[in-house]
Amino acid sequence: MNLHPYIPCAGQRQTVTFSTHTPTATQLKMAKEQEYEELRELLQSWDVADLLPHLQDEAINVDELQMIKRHHLAELLSNFRFGTRIRFEHHLERWRRWLNVPLQGLQGQSQTHCQGCRCAESAAPSIICQPQIGGQSDSVGDSGKSDDLAKTLPSEPLVSLTDPSEAVQATFHMPMQSQLEPSEILSSTLVTNVKEEDSGDQVQGEDHVVTVLGILQASGMKSQSLLERLGQQEALDAVQRLLLIQLICSYYEDNQLHLTLQRSHLLEREILQLFPKEQLHYYRTERRGKIYVRFTNMKRNKRVNSSRQELKRRREDLLKPPAHVYATDLGPKGENFTADTAFSPERSD
């Protein structure tokens, strides 16, 4: 009987390794490039691709461009040439109007206010803040300038990239379902979803109901330019592709639907059928695809924001002073007196 412990040979000992899944610098760089891929395509379509490193350093992605205010632009682009700033602000304003989320404020609000002034940014009509005393005559002239500036701003909320004749032709060739109101389409879609859930086949019902065409029809004015391109023998540009991906992911997120990888591939195939000149590599740079990556990023950001709010709420609860009751605050029968009743002039000892 061998009482010696088992000692593996040298060859077997070499196979026992402890692998650490630490991402390398190359993997981190590739992940960062994939995260900012949509922003890169958007800036390239605006001919301001040199702004990409600066926006990455400032942690600004496509989502932040949808939330940015006009007064942020002056500080963000202060180190760039005026030509780059003008081009970026011009395309950003058109893109935000296209998404039906126009930039807030007038042109003059992008400048920095003077220190110590109390003028509200929402009511400031001029670039330079006027002092509080003796500024009535200047405010009259500034109000006239703001009226002239308001007249020069475009009033239409969307920017059409097609000819009017093509838009009219696309409207006549559009199916009857697309002529319904967006609220009616969305309500019918939700009713169908409820029926599928009652039948016990939620995933299968979701695959049959949620389509790219249905999402575009339910998005209202935001998808009007994409609906005009249905069946056209023209490829979409980078801005339109970004809008299409965003509408799909927002629909799944707003309706609390789960988007699987297989379902995202089916949506990509449907896009190629709706827009004949589109190609698959526009939407799938890797196995997962841009639609699935965009949706997972939205879910992750939502979880991070909710966890931050929960942590903030817990910290506020911990900082609240405890409500202690001392023996001196108790009356003869056990009732407690607050500070107001203890020092009230109506109290008689």
CSV table of C-alpha atoms in Angstrom, one decimal:
chain,number,residue,atom,x,y,z
A,1,MET,CA,0.0,0.0,0.0
A,2,ASN,CA,1.5,3.3,-1.1
A,3,LEU,CA,1.2,5.9,1.7
A,4,HIS,CA,3.0,8.6,-0.2
A,5,PRO,CA,0.8,11.5,-1.4
A,6,TYR,CA,0.2,11.8,-5.1
A,7,ILE,CA,2.6,14.2,-6.7
A,8,PRO,CA,1.7,15.1,-10.4
A,9,CYS,CA,4.5,15.0,-12.9
A,10,ALA,CA,6.1,18.1,-14.3
A,11,GLY,CA,4.1,17.9,-17.5
A,12,GLN,CA,0.8,17.9,-15.6
A,13,ARG,CA,1.9,20.6,-13.3
A,14,GLN,CA,2.4,22.9,-16.3
A,15,THR,CA,-1.2,22.5,-17.3
A,16,VAL,CA,-2.5,23.8,-14.0
A,17,THR,CA,-2.6,27.6,-14.6
A,18,PHE,CA,-4.6,30.4,-13.1
A,19,SER,CA,-5.9,32.6,-15.8
A,20,THR,CA,-6.9,36.1,-15.0
A,21,HIS,CA,-9.4,37.7,-17.4
A,22,THR,CA,-7.9,41.1,-17.2
A,23,PRO,CA,-8.7,43.1,-20.3
A,24,THR,CA,-5.7,44.3,-22.2
A,25,ALA,CA,-5.1,47.8,-23.4
A,26,THR,CA,-6.0,46.7,-27.0
A,27,GLN,CA,-9.3,45.2,-25.8
A,28,LEU,CA,-10.1,48.4,-23.9
A,29,LYS,CA,-9.3,50.5,-26.9
A,30,MET,CA,-11.5,48.3,-29.1
A,31,ALA,CA,-14.4,48.6,-26.6
A,32,LYS,CA,-14.0,52.3,-26.5
A,33,GLU,CA,-14.0,52.6,-30.3
A,34,GLN,CA,-17.1,50.4,-30.5
A,35,GLU,CA,-18.9,52.6,-27.9
A,36,TYR,CA,-18.2,55.8,-29.9
A,37,GLU,CA,-18.7,54.3,-33.3
A,38,GLU,CA,-22.1,56.0,-33.8
A,39,LEU,CA,-20.6,59.4,-32.7
A,40,ARG,CA,-17.7,58.9,-35.2
A,41,GLU,CA,-20.1,58.3,-38.1
A,42,LEU,CA,-22.2,61.3,-37.1
A,43,LEU,CA,-19.3,63.7,-36.9
A,44,GLN,CA,-17.9,62.4,-40.2
A,45,SER,CA,-21.2,63.1,-41.9
A,46,TRP,CA,-21.0,66.7,-40.5
A,47,ASP,CA,-17.3,67.0,-41.7
A,48,VAL,CA,-16.1,67.7,-38.1
A,49,ALA,CA,-14.4,64.4,-37.4
A,50,ASP,CA,-11.5,66.2,-35.7
A,51,LEU,CA,-13.8,66.9,-32.7
A,52,LEU,CA,-14.1,63.2,-31.8
A,53,PRO,CA,-11.0,62.9,-29.4
A,54,HIS,CA,-12.1,66.1,-27.6
A,55,LEU,CA,-15.7,64.8,-27.2
A,56,GLN,CA,-14.4,61.5,-25.9
A,57,ASP,CA,-12.2,63.2,-23.3
A,58,GLU,CA,-15.2,65.1,-22.2
A,59,ALA,CA,-17.3,61.9,-22.0
A,60,ILE,CA,-19.8,63.2,-24.6
A,61,ASN,CA,-21.5,60.6,-26.8
A,62,VAL,CA,-24.6,60.6,-28.9
A,63,ASP,CA,-26.9,60.6,-25.9
A,64,GLU,CA,-25.2,63.7,-24.4
A,65,LEU,CA,-25.5,65.5,-27.8
A,66,GLN,CA,-29.3,65.1,-27.4
A,67,MET,CA,-29.2,66.6,-23.9
A,68,ILE,CA,-26.7,69.4,-24.5
A,69,LYS,CA,-27.9,73.0,-24.1
A,70,ARG,CA,-26.8,76.0,-26.2
A,71,HIS,CA,-24.9,77.7,-23.4
A,72,HIS,CA,-22.7,74.6,-23.1
A,73,LEU,CA,-21.3,75.0,-26.7
A,74,ALA,CA,-19.2,78.1,-26.0
A,75,GLU,CA,-17.1,76.4,-23.3
A,76,LEU,CA,-17.0,73.0,-25.0
A,77,LEU,CA,-15.6,74.5,-28.3
A,78,SER,CA,-13.6,77.4,-27.0
A,79,ASN,CA,-10.3,75.9,-28.1
A,80,PHE,CA,-11.4,75.2,-31.7
A,81,ARG,CA,-11.4,77.4,-34.8
A,82,PHE,CA,-14.5,79.4,-35.6
A,83,GLY,CA,-15.0,77.4,-38.8
A,84,THR,CA,-15.2,74.2,-37.0
A,85,ARG,CA,-17.5,75.7,-34.3
A,86,ILE,CA,-19.8,77.2,-36.9
A,87,ARG,CA,-20.1,73.9,-38.8
A,88,PHE,CA,-20.7,71.8,-35.7
A,89,GLU,CA,-23.3,74.1,-34.3
A,90,HIS,CA,-25.1,74.3,-37.6
A,91,HIS,CA,-25.4,70.6,-38.1
A,92,LEU,CA,-26.2,70.0,-34.4
A,93,GLU,CA,-29.1,72.5,-34.6
A,94,ARG,CA,-30.4,70.8,-37.8
A,95,TRP,CA,-30.0,67.3,-36.2
A,96,ARG,CA,-31.8,68.3,-33.0
A,97,ARG,CA,-34.7,69.8,-35.0
A,98,TRP,CA,-34.8,66.6,-37.0
A,99,LEU,CA,-35.1,64.6,-33.8
A,100,ASN,CA,-37.9,67.0,-32.7
A,101,VAL,CA,-35.7,68.1,-29.7
A,102,PRO,CA,-34.5,71.6,-30.7
A,103,LEU,CA,-31.8,73.4,-28.9
A,104,GLN,CA,-33.1,75.5,-26.0
A,105,GLY,CA,-32.5,79.3,-25.8
A,106,LEU,CA,-31.4,81.9,-28.4
A,107,GLN,CA,-28.1,82.3,-30.0
A,108,GLY,CA,-26.9,84.9,-27.5
A,109,GLN,CA,-27.2,82.5,-24.6
A,110,SER,CA,-24.2,80.5,-25.6
A,111,GLN,CA,-21.9,83.2,-24.3
A,112,THR,CA,-20.8,83.4,-20.7
A,113,HIS,CA,-22.7,85.8,-18.5
A,114,CYS,CA,-20.9,88.5,-16.5
A,115,GLN,CA,-20.1,87.6,-12.9
A,116,GLY,CA,-22.4,88.9,-10.3
A,117,CYS,CA,-25.4,89.5,-12.5
A,118,ARG,CA,-28.9,88.3,-11.5
A,119,CYS,CA,-30.4,88.1,-15.0
A,120,ALA,CA,-32.1,84.8,-15.8
A,121,GLU,CA,-30.7,82.9,-18.7
A,122,SER,CA,-34.2,82.1,-20.0
A,123,ALA,CA,-35.0,85.9,-20.3
A,124,ALA,CA,-31.6,87.2,-21.5
A,125,PRO,CA,-32.0,88.5,-25.0
A,126,SER,CA,-28.5,89.8,-25.6
A,127,ILE,CA,-25.0,88.4,-25.3
A,128,ILE,CA,-23.7,90.9,-22.8
A,129,CYS,CA,-25.6,91.3,-19.5
A,130,GLN,CA,-26.8,94.8,-18.7
A,131,PRO,CA,-26.6,96.2,-15.2
A,132,GLN,CA,-29.7,96.2,-13.0
A,133,ILE,CA,-29.8,100.0,-12.7
A,134,GLY,CA,-30.4,102.3,-15.6
A,135,GLY,CA,-30.9,99.6,-18.2
A,136,GLN,CA,-34.5,100.2,-19.3
A,137,SER,CA,-33.6,102.0,-22.5
A,138,ASP,CA,-31.1,99.3,-23.5
A,139,SER,CA,-33.6,96.5,-22.7
A,140,VAL,CA,-36.0,98.0,-25.2
A,141,GLY,CA,-33.4,97.8,-28.0
A,142,ASP,CA,-32.5,94.3,-26.9
A,143,SER,CA,-36.1,93.1,-27.1
A,144,GLY,CA,-36.3,94.5,-30.6
A,145,LYS,CA,-33.2,92.5,-31.5
A,146,SER,CA,-34.6,89.4,-30.0
A,147,ASP,CA,-37.8,89.8,-32.1
A,148,ASP,CA,-35.8,90.1,-35.3
A,149,LEU,CA,-33.7,87.1,-34.3
A,150,ALA,CA,-36.8,85.1,-33.6
A,151,LYS,CA,-38.1,85.9,-37.1
A,152,THR,CA,-34.9,84.7,-38.7
A,153,LEU,CA,-35.0,81.3,-36.9
A,154,PRO,CA,-36.7,78.5,-38.9
A,155,SER,CA,-40.2,77.7,-37.8
A,156,GLU,CA,-40.4,74.2,-39.2
A,157,PRO,CA,-39.5,71.4,-36.6
A,158,LEU,CA,-38.1,69.0,-39.2
A,159,VAL,CA,-35.6,69.3,-42.0
A,160,SER,CA,-36.6,67.4,-45.1
A,161,LEU,CA,-33.8,65.9,-47.1
A,162,THR,CA,-35.9,64.9,-50.1
A,163,ASP,CA,-37.5,66.8,-52.9
A,164,PRO,CA,-41.2,67.8,-52.4
A,165,SER,CA,-42.2,65.7,-55.4
A,166,GLU,CA,-40.6,62.6,-53.9
A,167,ALA,CA,-42.3,63.2,-50.6
A,168,VAL,CA,-45.7,63.5,-52.3
A,169,GLN,CA,-45.0,60.4,-54.3
A,170,ALA,CA,-43.9,58.4,-51.2
A,171,THR,CA,-47.1,59.5,-49.4
A,172,PHE,CA,-49.3,58.2,-52.2
A,173,HIS,CA,-47.5,54.9,-52.3
A,174,MET,CA,-47.5,54.5,-48.5
A,175,PRO,CA,-49.7,51.6,-47.2
A,176,MET,CA,-53.1,52.4,-45.6
A,177,GLN,CA,-51.8,51.6,-42.1
A,178,SER,CA,-49.3,54.4,-42.3
A,179,GLN,CA,-52.0,57.0,-42.8
A,180,LEU,CA,-53.4,56.3,-39.3
A,181,GLU,CA,-52.5,58.5,-36.4
A,182,PRO,CA,-49.4,57.5,-34.4
A,183,SER,CA,-51.6,57.1,-31.2
A,184,GLU,CA,-54.0,54.7,-33.0
A,185,ILE,CA,-51.1,52.6,-34.3
A,186,LEU,CA,-49.4,52.5,-30.9
A,187,SER,CA,-52.7,51.6,-29.2
A,188,SER,CA,-53.4,48.8,-31.6
A,189,THR,CA,-49.9,47.5,-31.2
A,190,LEU,CA,-50.2,47.5,-27.4
A,191,VAL,CA,-53.5,45.7,-27.6
A,192,THR,CA,-52.0,43.0,-29.7
A,193,ASN,CA,-49.2,42.6,-27.3
A,194,VAL,CA,-51.6,42.2,-24.4
A,195,LYS,CA,-53.5,39.5,-26.3
A,196,GLU,CA,-50.3,37.6,-27.0
A,197,GLU,CA,-49.3,37.8,-23.3
A,198,ASP,CA,-52.7,36.4,-22.3
A,199,SER,CA,-52.3,33.5,-24.6
A,200,GLY,CA,-49.1,32.5,-22.8
A,201,ASP,CA,-46.7,33.1,-25.7
A,202,GLN,CA,-45.2,36.5,-25.1
A,203,VAL,CA,-41.9,36.1,-27.0
A,204,GLN,CA,-43.6,34.7,-30.1
A,205,GLY,CA,-46.2,37.4,-30.1
A,206,GLU,CA,-43.5,40.0,-29.7
A,207,ASP,CA,-41.7,38.7,-32.7
A,208,HIS,CA,-44.8,38.8,-34.8
A,209,VAL,CA,-45.9,42.3,-33.7
A,210,VAL,CA,-42.9,44.4,-33.3
A,211,THR,CA,-41.5,45.3,-36.8
A,212,VAL,CA,-39.3,48.1,-38.0
A,213,LEU,CA,-42.2,49.5,-40.1
A,214,GLY,CA,-44.5,49.5,-37.1
A,215,ILE,CA,-41.9,51.3,-35.0
A,216,LEU,CA,-41.5,54.0,-37.7
A,217,GLN,CA,-45.3,54.4,-38.0
A,218,ALA,CA,-45.6,54.7,-34.2
A,219,SER,CA,-42.8,57.3,-33.8
A,220,GLY,CA,-44.8,60.2,-35.3
A,221,MET,CA,-42.9,63.2,-36.6
A,222,LYS,CA,-39.5,61.8,-35.6
A,223,SER,CA,-39.7,59.1,-38.3
A,224,GLN,CA,-41.3,61.1,-41.0
A,225,SER,CA,-38.1,61.5,-43.1
A,226,LEU,CA,-37.5,57.8,-42.8
A,227,LEU,CA,-41.0,56.9,-43.9
A,228,GLU,CA,-40.5,59.1,-47.0
A,229,ARG,CA,-37.5,57.0,-48.0
A,230,LEU,CA,-39.3,53.6,-47.9
A,231,GLY,CA,-38.8,51.7,-51.1
A,232,GLN,CA,-36.6,54.5,-52.6
A,233,GLN,CA,-33.6,53.5,-54.6
A,234,GLU,CA,-31.4,55.7,-52.5
A,235,ALA,CA,-29.2,54.7,-49.5
A,236,LEU,CA,-29.6,56.4,-46.2
A,237,ASP,CA,-26.9,58.7,-44.8
A,238,ALA,CA,-25.2,58.3,-41.5
A,239,VAL,CA,-27.6,60.6,-39.7
A,240,GLN,CA,-30.6,58.7,-40.9
A,241,ARG,CA,-29.1,55.3,-39.9
A,242,LEU,CA,-28.4,56.7,-36.5
A,243,LEU,CA,-31.9,57.9,-36.1
A,244,LEU,CA,-33.3,54.6,-37.3
A,245,ILE,CA,-31.3,52.6,-34.7
A,246,GLN,CA,-32.2,55.1,-32.0
A,247,LEU,CA,-36.0,54.8,-32.7
A,248,ILE,CA,-35.8,51.0,-32.6
A,249,CYS,CA,-34.0,50.9,-29.3
A,250,SER,CA,-36.1,53.6,-27.7
A,251,TYR,CA,-39.3,51.8,-28.7
A,252,TYR,CA,-38.1,48.6,-27.0
A,253,GLU,CA,-36.9,50.6,-23.9
A,254,ASP,CA,-40.1,52.7,-23.6
A,255,ASN,CA,-42.4,49.7,-23.9
A,256,GLN,CA,-40.2,47.5,-21.6
A,257,LEU,CA,-39.6,44.9,-24.3
A,258,HIS,CA,-36.6,42.6,-24.3
A,259,LEU,CA,-34.5,42.7,-27.4
A,260,THR,CA,-32.6,39.5,-28.0
A,261,LEU,CA,-29.6,39.1,-30.3
A,262,GLN,CA,-31.5,36.9,-32.7
A,263,ARG,CA,-34.4,39.5,-32.8
A,264,SER,CA,-31.9,42.3,-33.6
A,265,HIS,CA,-30.6,40.3,-36.6
A,266,LEU,CA,-34.2,39.9,-37.9
A,267,LEU,CA,-34.7,43.7,-37.5
A,268,GLU,CA,-31.6,44.2,-39.6
A,269,ARG,CA,-32.9,42.0,-42.3
A,270,GLU,CA,-36.2,43.9,-42.3
A,271,ILE,CA,-34.3,47.2,-42.7
A,272,LEU,CA,-32.7,45.8,-45.8
A,273,GLN,CA,-36.1,45.0,-47.2
A,274,LEU,CA,-37.6,48.4,-46.4
A,275,PHE,CA,-34.6,50.3,-47.8
A,276,PRO,CA,-33.3,48.4,-50.8
A,277,LYS,CA,-30.0,50.3,-51.2
A,278,GLU,CA,-28.9,49.6,-47.6
A,279,GLN,CA,-26.3,47.0,-46.8
A,280,LEU,CA,-25.8,44.8,-43.8
A,281,HIS,CA,-22.4,46.1,-42.9
A,282,TYR,CA,-23.9,49.5,-42.2
A,283,TYR,CA,-25.6,48.0,-39.2
A,284,ARG,CA,-23.4,45.1,-38.2
A,285,THR,CA,-19.7,45.8,-37.7
A,286,GLU,CA,-19.4,42.7,-35.5
A,287,ARG,CA,-21.5,39.7,-34.5
A,288,ARG,CA,-23.7,41.6,-32.1
A,289,GLY,CA,-24.6,44.5,-34.4
A,290,LYS,CA,-25.2,48.2,-33.7
A,291,ILE,CA,-28.8,47.8,-32.7
A,292,TYR,CA,-28.1,45.2,-30.0
A,293,VAL,CA,-25.1,47.2,-28.7
A,294,ARG,CA,-27.1,50.4,-28.6
A,295,PHE,CA,-29.9,48.7,-26.7
A,296,THR,CA,-27.6,47.1,-24.1
A,297,ASN,CA,-25.8,50.4,-23.5
A,298,MET,CA,-29.2,52.1,-22.9
A,299,LYS,CA,-30.1,49.3,-20.4
A,300,ARG,CA,-26.8,49.6,-18.6
A,301,ASN,CA,-27.0,53.4,-18.4
A,302,LYS,CA,-30.5,53.1,-16.9
A,303,ARG,CA,-29.3,50.7,-14.3
A,304,VAL,CA,-26.4,52.9,-13.4
A,305,ASN,CA,-28.7,55.9,-13.0
A,306,SER,CA,-31.2,54.0,-10.9
A,307,SER,CA,-28.4,52.7,-8.6
A,308,ARG,CA,-27.0,56.2,-8.2
A,309,GLN,CA,-30.4,57.6,-7.2
A,310,GLU,CA,-30.9,54.7,-4.7
A,311,LEU,CA,-27.4,55.4,-3.2
A,312,LYS,CA,-28.2,59.1,-3.0
A,313,ARG,CA,-31.5,58.4,-1.3
A,314,ARG,CA,-29.8,56.1,1.3
A,315,ARG,CA,-27.2,58.7,2.0
A,316,GLU,CA,-29.9,61.3,2.6
A,317,ASP,CA,-31.6,59.0,5.0
A,318,LEU,CA,-28.4,58.4,6.9
A,319,LEU,CA,-27.8,62.1,7.2
A,320,LYS,CA,-31.2,62.8,8.7
A,321,PRO,CA,-30.9,63.6,12.5
A,322,PRO,CA,-32.6,60.9,14.6
A,323,ALA,CA,-35.7,61.8,16.5
A,324,HIS,CA,-34.6,61.2,20.1
A,325,VAL,CA,-37.1,61.6,23.0
A,326,TYR,CA,-35.6,62.5,26.3
A,327,ALA,CA,-37.0,61.9,29.8
A,328,THR,CA,-37.3,65.7,30.4
A,329,ASP,CA,-39.6,66.0,27.4
A,330,LEU,CA,-42.1,63.6,28.9
A,331,GLY,CA,-45.1,64.8,30.9
A,332,PRO,CA,-46.5,63.3,34.0
A,333,LYS,CA,-48.6,60.9,32.1
A,334,GLY,CA,-46.0,60.0,29.5
A,335,GLU,CA,-47.0,62.5,26.8
A,336,ASN,CA,-44.0,64.2,25.1
A,337,PHE,CA,-43.6,68.0,24.6
A,338,THR,CA,-42.0,69.4,21.5
A,339,ALA,CA,-39.8,72.5,21.6
A,340,ASP,CA,-42.7,74.7,20.5
A,341,THR,CA,-45.0,73.5,23.2
A,342,ALA,CA,-42.3,73.5,25.9
A,343,PHE,CA,-41.5,77.2,25.4
A,344,SER,CA,-45.0,78.3,24.4
A,345,PRO,CA,-46.3,81.4,26.3
A,346,GLU,CA,-49.7,79.7,26.6
A,347,ARG,CA,-48.2,77.0,28.7
A,348,SER,CA,-48.5,77.5,32.5
A,349,ASP,CA,-46.5,75.5,34.8
